[in-house]
PDB file of C-alpha atoms in Angstrom:
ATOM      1  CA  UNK A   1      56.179 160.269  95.615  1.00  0.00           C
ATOM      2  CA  UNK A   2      54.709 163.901  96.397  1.00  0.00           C
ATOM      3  CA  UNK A   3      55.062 164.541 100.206  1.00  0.00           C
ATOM      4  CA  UNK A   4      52.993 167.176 101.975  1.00  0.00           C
ATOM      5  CA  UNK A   5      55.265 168.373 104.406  1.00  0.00           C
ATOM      6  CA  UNK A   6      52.389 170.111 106.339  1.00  0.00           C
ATOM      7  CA  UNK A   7      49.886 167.302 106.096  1.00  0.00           C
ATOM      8  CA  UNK A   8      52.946 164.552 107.372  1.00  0.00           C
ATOM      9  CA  UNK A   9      53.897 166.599 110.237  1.00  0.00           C
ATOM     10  CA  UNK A  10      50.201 166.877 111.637  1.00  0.00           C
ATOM     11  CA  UNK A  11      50.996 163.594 113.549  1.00  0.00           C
ATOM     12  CA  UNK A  12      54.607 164.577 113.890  1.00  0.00           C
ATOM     13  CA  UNK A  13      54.458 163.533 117.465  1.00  0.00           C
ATOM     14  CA  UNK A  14      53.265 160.048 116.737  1.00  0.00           C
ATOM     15  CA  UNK A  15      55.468 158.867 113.845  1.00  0.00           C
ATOM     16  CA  UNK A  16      58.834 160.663 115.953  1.00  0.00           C
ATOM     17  CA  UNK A  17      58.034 158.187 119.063  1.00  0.00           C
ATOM     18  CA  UNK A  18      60.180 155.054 117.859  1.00  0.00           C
ATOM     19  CA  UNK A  19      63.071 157.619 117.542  1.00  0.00           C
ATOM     20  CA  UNK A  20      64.658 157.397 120.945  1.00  0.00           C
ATOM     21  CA  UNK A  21      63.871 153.435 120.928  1.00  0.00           C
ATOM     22  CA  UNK A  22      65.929 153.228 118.010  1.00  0.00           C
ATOM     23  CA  UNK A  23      68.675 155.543 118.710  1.00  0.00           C
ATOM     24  CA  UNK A  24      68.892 153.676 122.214  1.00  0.00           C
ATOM     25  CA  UNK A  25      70.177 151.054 120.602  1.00  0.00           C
ATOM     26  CA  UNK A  26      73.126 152.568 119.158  1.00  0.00           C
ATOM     27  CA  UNK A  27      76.668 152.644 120.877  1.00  0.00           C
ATOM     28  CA  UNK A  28      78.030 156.233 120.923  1.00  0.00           C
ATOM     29  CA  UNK A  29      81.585 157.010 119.679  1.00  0.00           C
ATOM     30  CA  UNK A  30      83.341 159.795 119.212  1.00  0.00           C
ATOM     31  CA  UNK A  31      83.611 161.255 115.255  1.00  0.00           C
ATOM     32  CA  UNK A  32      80.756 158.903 113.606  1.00  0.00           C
ATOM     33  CA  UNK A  33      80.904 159.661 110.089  1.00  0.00           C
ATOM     34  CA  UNK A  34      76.775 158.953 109.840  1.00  0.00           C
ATOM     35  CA  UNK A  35      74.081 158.943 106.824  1.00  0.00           C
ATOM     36  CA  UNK A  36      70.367 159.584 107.591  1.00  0.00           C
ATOM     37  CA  UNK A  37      68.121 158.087 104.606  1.00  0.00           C
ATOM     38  CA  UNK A  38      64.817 159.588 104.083  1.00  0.00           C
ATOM     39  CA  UNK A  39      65.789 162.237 106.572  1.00  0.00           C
ATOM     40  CA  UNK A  40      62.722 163.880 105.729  1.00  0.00           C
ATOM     41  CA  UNK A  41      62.340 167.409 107.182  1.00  0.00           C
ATOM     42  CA  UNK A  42      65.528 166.769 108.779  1.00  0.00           C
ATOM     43  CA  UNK A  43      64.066 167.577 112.185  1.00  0.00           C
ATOM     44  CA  UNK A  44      64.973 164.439 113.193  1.00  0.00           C
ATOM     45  CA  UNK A  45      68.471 164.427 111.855  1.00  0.00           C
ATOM     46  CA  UNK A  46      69.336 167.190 114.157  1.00  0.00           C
ATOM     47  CA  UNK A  47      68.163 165.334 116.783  1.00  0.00           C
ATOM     48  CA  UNK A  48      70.329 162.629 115.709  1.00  0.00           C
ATOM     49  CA  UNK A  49      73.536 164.707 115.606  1.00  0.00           C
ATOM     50  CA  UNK A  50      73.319 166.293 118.621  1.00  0.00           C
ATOM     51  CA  UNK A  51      73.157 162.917 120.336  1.00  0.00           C
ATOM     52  CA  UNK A  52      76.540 161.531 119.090  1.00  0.00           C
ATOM     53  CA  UNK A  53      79.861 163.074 119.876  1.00  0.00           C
ATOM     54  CA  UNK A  54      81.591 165.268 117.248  1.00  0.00           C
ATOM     55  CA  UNK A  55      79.895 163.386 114.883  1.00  0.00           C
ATOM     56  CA  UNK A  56      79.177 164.393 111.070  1.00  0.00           C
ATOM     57  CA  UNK A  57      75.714 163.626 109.719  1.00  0.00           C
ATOM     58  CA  UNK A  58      73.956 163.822 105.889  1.00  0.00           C
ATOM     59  CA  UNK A  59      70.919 163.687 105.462  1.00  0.00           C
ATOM     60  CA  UNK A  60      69.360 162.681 102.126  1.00  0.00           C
ATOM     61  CA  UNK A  61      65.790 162.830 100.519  1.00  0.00           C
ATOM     62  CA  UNK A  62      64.193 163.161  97.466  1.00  0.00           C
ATOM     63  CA  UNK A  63      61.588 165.401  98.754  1.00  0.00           C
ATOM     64  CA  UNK A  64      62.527 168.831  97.809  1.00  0.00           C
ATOM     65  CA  UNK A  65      59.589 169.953  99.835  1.00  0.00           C
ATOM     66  CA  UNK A  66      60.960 168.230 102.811  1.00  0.00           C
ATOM     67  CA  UNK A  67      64.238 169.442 102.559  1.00  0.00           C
ATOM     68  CA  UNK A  68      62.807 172.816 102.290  1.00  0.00           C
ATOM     69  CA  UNK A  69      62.519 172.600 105.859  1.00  0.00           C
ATOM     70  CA  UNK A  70      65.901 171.249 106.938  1.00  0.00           C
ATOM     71  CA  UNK A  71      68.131 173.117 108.976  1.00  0.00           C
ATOM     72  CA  UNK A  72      71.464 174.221 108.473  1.00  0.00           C
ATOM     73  CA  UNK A  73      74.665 174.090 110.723  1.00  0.00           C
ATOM     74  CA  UNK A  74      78.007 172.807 110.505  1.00  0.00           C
ATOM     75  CA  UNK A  75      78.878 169.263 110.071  1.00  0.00           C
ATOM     76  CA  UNK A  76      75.306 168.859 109.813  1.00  0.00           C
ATOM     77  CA  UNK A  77      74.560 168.735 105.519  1.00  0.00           C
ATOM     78  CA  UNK A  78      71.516 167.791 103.602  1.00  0.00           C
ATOM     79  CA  UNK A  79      71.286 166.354  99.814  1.00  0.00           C
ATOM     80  CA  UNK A  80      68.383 166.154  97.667  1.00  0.00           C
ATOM     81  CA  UNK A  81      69.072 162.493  96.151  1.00  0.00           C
ATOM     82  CA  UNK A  82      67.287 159.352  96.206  1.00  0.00           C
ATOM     83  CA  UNK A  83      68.241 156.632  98.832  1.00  0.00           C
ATOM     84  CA  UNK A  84      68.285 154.044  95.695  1.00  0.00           C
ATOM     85  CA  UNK A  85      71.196 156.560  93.868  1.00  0.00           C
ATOM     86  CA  UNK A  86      73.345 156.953  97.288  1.00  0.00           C
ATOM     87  CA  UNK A  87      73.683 153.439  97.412  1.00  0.00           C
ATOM     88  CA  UNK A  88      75.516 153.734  93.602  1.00  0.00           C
ATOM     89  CA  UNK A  89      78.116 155.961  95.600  1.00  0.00           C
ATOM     90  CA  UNK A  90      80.859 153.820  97.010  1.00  0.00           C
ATOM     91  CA  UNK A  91      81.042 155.982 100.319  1.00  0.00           C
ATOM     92  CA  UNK A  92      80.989 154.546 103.847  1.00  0.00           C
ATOM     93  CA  UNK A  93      79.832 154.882 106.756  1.00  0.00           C
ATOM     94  CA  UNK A  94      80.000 154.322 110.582  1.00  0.00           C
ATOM     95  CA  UNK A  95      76.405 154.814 111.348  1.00  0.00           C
ATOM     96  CA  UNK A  96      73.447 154.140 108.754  1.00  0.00           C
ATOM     97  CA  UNK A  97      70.122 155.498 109.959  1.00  0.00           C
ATOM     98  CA  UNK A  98      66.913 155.279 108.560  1.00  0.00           C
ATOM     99  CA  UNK A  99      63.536 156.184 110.278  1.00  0.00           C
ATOM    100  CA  UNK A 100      60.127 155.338 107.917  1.00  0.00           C
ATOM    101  CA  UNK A 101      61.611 155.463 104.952  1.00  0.00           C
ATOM    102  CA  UNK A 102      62.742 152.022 103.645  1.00  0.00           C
ATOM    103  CA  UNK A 103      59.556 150.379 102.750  1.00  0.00           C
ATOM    104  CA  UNK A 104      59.252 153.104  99.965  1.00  0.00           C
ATOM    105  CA  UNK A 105      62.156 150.974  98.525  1.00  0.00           C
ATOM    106  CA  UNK A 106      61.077 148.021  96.757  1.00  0.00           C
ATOM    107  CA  UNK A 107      63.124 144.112  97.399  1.00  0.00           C
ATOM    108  CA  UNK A 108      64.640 144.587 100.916  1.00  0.00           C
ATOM    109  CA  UNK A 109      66.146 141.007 100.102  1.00  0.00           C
ATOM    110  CA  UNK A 110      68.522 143.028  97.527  1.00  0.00           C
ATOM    111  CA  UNK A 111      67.783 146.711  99.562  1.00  0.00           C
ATOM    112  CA  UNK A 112      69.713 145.500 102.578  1.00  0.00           C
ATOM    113  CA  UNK A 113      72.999 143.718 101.568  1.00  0.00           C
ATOM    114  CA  UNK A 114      73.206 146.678  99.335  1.00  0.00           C
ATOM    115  CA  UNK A 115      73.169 149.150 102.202  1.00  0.00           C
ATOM    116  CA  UNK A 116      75.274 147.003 104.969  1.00  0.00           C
ATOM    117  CA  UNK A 117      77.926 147.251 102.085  1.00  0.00           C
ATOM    118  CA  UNK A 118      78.001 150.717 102.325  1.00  0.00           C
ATOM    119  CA  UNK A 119      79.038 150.588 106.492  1.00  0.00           C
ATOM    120  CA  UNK A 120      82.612 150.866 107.605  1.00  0.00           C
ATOM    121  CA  UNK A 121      84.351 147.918 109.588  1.00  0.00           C
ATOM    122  CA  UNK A 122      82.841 148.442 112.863  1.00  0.00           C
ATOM    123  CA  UNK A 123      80.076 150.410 111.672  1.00  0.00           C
ATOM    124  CA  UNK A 124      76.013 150.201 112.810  1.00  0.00           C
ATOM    125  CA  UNK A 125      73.033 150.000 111.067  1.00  0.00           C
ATOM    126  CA  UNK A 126      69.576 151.639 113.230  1.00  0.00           C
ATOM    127  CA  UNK A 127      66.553 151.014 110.650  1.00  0.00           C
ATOM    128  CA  UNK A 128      62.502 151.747 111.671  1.00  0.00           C
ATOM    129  CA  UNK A 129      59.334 151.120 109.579  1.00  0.00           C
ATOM    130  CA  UNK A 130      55.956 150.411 109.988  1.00  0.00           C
ATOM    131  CA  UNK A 131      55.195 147.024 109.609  1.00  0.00           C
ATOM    132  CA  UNK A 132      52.571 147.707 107.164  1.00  0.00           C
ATOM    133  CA  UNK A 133      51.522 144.239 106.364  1.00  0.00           C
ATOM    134  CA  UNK A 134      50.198 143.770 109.308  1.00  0.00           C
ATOM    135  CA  UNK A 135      48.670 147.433 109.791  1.00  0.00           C
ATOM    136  CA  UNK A 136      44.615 147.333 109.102  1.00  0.00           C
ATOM    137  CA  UNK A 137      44.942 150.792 108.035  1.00  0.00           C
ATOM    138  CA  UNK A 138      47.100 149.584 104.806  1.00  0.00           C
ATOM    139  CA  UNK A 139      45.462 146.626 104.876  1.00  0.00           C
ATOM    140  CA  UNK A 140      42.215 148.016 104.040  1.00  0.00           C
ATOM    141  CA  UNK A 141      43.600 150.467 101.178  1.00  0.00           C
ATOM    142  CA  UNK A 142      45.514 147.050  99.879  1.00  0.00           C
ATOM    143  CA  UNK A 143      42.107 145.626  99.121  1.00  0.00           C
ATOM    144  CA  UNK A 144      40.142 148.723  98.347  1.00  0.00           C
ATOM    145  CA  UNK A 145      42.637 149.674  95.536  1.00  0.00           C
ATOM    146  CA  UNK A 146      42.102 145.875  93.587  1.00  0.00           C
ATOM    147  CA  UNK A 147      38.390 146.205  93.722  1.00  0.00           C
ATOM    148  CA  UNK A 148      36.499 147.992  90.713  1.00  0.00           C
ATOM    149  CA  UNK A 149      36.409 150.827  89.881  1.00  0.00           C
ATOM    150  CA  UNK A 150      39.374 151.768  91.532  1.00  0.00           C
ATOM    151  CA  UNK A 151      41.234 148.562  89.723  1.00  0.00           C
ATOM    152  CA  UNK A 152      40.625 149.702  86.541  1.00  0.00           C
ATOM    153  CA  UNK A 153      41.134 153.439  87.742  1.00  0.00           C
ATOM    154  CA  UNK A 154      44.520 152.072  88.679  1.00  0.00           C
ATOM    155  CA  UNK A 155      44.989 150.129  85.667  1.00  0.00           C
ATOM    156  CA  UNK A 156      45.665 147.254  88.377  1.00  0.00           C
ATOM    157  CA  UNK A 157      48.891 148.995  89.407  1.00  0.00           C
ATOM    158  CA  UNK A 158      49.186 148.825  93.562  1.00  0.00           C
ATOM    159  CA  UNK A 159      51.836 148.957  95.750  1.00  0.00           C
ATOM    160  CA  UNK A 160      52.231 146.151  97.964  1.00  0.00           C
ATOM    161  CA  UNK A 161      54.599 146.530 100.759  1.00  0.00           C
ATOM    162  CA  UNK A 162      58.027 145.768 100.544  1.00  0.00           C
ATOM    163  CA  UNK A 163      58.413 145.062 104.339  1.00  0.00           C
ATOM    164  CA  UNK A 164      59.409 141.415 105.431  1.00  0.00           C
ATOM    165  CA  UNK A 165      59.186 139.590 108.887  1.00  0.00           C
ATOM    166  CA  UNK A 166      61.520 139.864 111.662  1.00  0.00           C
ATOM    167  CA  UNK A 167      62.872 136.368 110.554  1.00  0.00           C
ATOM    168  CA  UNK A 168      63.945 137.655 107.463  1.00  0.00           C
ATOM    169  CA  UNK A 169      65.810 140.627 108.464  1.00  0.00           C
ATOM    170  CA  UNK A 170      67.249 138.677 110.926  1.00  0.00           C
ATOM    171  CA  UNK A 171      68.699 136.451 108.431  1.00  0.00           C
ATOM    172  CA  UNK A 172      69.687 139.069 106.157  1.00  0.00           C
ATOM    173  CA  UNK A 173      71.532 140.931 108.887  1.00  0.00           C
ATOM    174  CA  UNK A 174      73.116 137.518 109.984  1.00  0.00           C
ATOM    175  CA  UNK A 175      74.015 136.281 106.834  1.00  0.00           C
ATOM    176  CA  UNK A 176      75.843 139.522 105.743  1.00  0.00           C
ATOM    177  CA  UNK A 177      78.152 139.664 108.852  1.00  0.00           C
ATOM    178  CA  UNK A 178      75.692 141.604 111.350  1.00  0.00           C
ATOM    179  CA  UNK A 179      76.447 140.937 115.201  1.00  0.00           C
ATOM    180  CA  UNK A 180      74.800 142.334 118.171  1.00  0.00           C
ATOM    181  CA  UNK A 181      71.143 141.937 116.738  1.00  0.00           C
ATOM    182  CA  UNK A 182      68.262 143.520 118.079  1.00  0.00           C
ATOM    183  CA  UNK A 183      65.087 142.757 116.492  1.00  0.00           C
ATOM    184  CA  UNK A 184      61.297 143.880 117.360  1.00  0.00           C
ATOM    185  CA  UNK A 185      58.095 144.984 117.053  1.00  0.00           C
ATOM    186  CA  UNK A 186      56.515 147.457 118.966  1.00  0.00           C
ATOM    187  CA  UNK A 187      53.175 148.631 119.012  1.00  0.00           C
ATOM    188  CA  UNK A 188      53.051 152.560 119.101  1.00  0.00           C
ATOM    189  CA  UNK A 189      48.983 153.187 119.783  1.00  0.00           C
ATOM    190  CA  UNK A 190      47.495 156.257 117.738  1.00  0.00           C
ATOM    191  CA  UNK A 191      44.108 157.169 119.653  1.00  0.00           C
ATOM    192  CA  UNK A 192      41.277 158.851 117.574  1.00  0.00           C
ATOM    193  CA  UNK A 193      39.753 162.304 119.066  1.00  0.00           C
ATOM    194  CA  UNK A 194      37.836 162.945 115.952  1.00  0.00           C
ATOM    195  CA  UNK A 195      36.090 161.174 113.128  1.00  0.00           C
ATOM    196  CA  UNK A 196      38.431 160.941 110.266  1.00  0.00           C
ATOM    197  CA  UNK A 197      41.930 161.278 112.250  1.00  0.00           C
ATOM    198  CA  UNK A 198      43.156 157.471 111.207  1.00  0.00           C
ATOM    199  CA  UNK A 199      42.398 158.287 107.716  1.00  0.00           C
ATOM    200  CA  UNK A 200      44.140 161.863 107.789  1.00  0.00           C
ATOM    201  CA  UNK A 201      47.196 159.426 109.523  1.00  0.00           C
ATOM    202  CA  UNK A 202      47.283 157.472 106.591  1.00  0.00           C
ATOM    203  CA  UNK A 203      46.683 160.183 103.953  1.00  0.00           C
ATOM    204  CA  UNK A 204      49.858 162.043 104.702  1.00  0.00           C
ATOM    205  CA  UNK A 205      51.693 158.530 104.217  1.00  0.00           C
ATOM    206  CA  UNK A 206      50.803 155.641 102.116  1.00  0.00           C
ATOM    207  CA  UNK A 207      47.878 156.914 100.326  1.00  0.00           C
ATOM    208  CA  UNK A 208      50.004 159.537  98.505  1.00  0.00           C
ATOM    209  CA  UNK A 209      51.307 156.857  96.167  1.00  0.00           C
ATOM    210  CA  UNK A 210      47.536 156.133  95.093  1.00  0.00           C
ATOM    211  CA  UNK A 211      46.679 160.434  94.700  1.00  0.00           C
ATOM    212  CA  UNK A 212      49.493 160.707  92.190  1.00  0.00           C
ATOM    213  CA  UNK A 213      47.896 158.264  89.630  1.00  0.00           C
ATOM    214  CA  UNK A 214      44.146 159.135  90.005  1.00  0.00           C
ATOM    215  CA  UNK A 215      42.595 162.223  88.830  1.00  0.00           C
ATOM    216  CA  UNK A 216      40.676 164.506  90.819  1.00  0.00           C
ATOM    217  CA  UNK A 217      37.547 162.855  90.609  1.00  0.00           C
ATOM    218  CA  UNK A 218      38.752 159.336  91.332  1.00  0.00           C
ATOM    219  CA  UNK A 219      40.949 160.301  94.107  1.00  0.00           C
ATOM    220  CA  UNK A 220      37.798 161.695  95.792  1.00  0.00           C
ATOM    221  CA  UNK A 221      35.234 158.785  95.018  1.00  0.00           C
ATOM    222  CA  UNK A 222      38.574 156.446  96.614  1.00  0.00           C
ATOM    223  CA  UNK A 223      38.939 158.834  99.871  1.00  0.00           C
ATOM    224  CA  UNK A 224      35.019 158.706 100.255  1.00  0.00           C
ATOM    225  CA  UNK A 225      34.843 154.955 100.223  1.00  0.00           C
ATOM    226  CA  UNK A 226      37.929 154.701 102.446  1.00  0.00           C
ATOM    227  CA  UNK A 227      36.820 156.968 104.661  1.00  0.00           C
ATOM    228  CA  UNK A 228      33.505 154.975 104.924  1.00  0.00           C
ATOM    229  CA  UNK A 229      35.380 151.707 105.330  1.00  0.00           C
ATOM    230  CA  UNK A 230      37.990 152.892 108.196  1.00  0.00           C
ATOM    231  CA  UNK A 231      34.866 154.201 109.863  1.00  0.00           C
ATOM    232  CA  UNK A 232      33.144 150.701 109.790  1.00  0.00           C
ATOM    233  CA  UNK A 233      36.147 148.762 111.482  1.00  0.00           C
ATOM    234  CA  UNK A 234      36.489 152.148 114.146  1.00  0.00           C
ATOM    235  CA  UNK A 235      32.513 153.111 114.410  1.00  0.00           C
ATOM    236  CA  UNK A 236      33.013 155.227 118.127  1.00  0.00           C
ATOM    237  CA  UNK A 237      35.557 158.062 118.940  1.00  0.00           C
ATOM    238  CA  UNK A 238      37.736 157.515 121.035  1.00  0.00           C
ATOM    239  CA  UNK A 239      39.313 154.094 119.169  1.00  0.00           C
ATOM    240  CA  UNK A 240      43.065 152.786 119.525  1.00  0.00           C
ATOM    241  CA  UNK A 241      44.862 151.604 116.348  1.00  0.00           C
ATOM    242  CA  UNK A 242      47.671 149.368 117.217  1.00  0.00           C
ATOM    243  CA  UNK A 243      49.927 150.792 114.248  1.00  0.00           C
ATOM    244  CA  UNK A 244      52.899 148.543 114.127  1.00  0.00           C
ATOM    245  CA  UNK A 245      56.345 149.144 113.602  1.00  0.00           C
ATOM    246  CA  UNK A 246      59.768 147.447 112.931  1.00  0.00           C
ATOM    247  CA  UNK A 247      62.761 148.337 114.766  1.00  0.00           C
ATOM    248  CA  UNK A 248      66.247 146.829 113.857  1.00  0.00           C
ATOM    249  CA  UNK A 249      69.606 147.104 114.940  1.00  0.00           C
ATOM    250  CA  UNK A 250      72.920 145.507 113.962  1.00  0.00           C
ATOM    251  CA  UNK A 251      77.013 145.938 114.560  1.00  0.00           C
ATOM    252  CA  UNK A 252      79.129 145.285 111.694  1.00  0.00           C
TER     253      UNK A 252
END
């Protein structure tokens, strides 16, 4: 995927709010040896490091734009590598984090096991991501994207979300020695003050995998009619989206 560091971060304030719910949920000990996948700009990394005690932290990403942006400090390193070839290294880890970033990663029922194998004895995992099956916002690209001309634009390629229910991670967790479980979802309201803000929300996210595969000209005749159809499910300013998200917690 090709991230616009610039267009992600105008909501920056929105998508960091589930940060301190998720990092409330994890038990602070002295020297964590943590991982932060899809760190992103890394802004949030930092955050994440100074709240743990003489901890170290990497944080990974394949966005070299992204990590353009990182900062730099000691015990606090960032890698430009995918989160799908860390999880070929055998290292471990006390603390796995991951903030909006795993439902890029296709097959959570294989995703998961995968990563809780990479956690030391004792270890935590802290995961967040929108629930976007449930989000109208990706709902309404999901269907736009499998009707003509856009189909055939696509050559019937979409990207369905990866994300399962709360049941499901809560077996997966279980089932692969998790304790301590906290599961929910928590709605985290985005409130329009202009026209096309839910659709620049979604732009910077999940319609970047659509952009990459459509020429100029298609791109633009999909953003018109998206724009058209966001606007007839929100037709005033002011409007509330109830954007969903996922938050997950587990000792190991």
């Amino acid at each position: 995927m090709t991230w616009d560091p610039k267009k992600y971060n105008e909501f920056k304030e929105d998508r960091f709010k589930p940060f301190g719910d998720l990092t409330s949920h994890i038990i602070n000990k002295p020297n964590l040896k943590i991982i932060d996948l899809g760190c992103g700009t890394g802004e949030l990394t930092k955050k994440l490091y100074d709240l743990f005690t003489n901890s170290t932290v990497l944080g990974v990403d394949s966005s070299a734009e992204m990590l353009a942006k990182a900062p730099s400090q000691a015990n606090l390193e960032f890698r430009k590598l995918s989160i799908t070839d860390l999880l070929k290294e055998e290292t471990k880890w006390d603390l796995i984090f991951s903030n909006a970033a795993l439902q890029w990663i296709d097959d959570h029922y294989e995703l998961f096991p995968k990563i809780i194998s990479r956690i030391n004895s004792g270890g935590q995992l802290a995961v967040q991501m929108p629930q976007q099956n449930e989000n109208v916002l990706n709902k309404i690209l999901l269907n736009l994207v499998q009707e003509e001309p856009f189909a055939s634009y696509l050559k019937n390629w979409t990207r369905p979300s990866p994300v399962l229910t709360l049941d499901e991670y809560a077996k997966i967790l279980f089932e692969n020695g998790g304790k301590n479980l906290v599961l929910y979802e928590k709605v985290y309201p985005l409130i329009s003050n202009e026209k096309d803000d839910f659709f620049d929300f979604i732009s910077g996210s999940a319609l970047t995998v659509y952009q990459e595969r459509l020429n100029t000209v298609e791109f633009e005749e999909l953003t018109t009619e998206f724009k058209r159809r966001i606007d007839k499910y929100f037709p005033t300013v002011p409007s509330i989206y109830a954007f969903k998200r996922l938050i997950l917690y587990a000792s190991f």
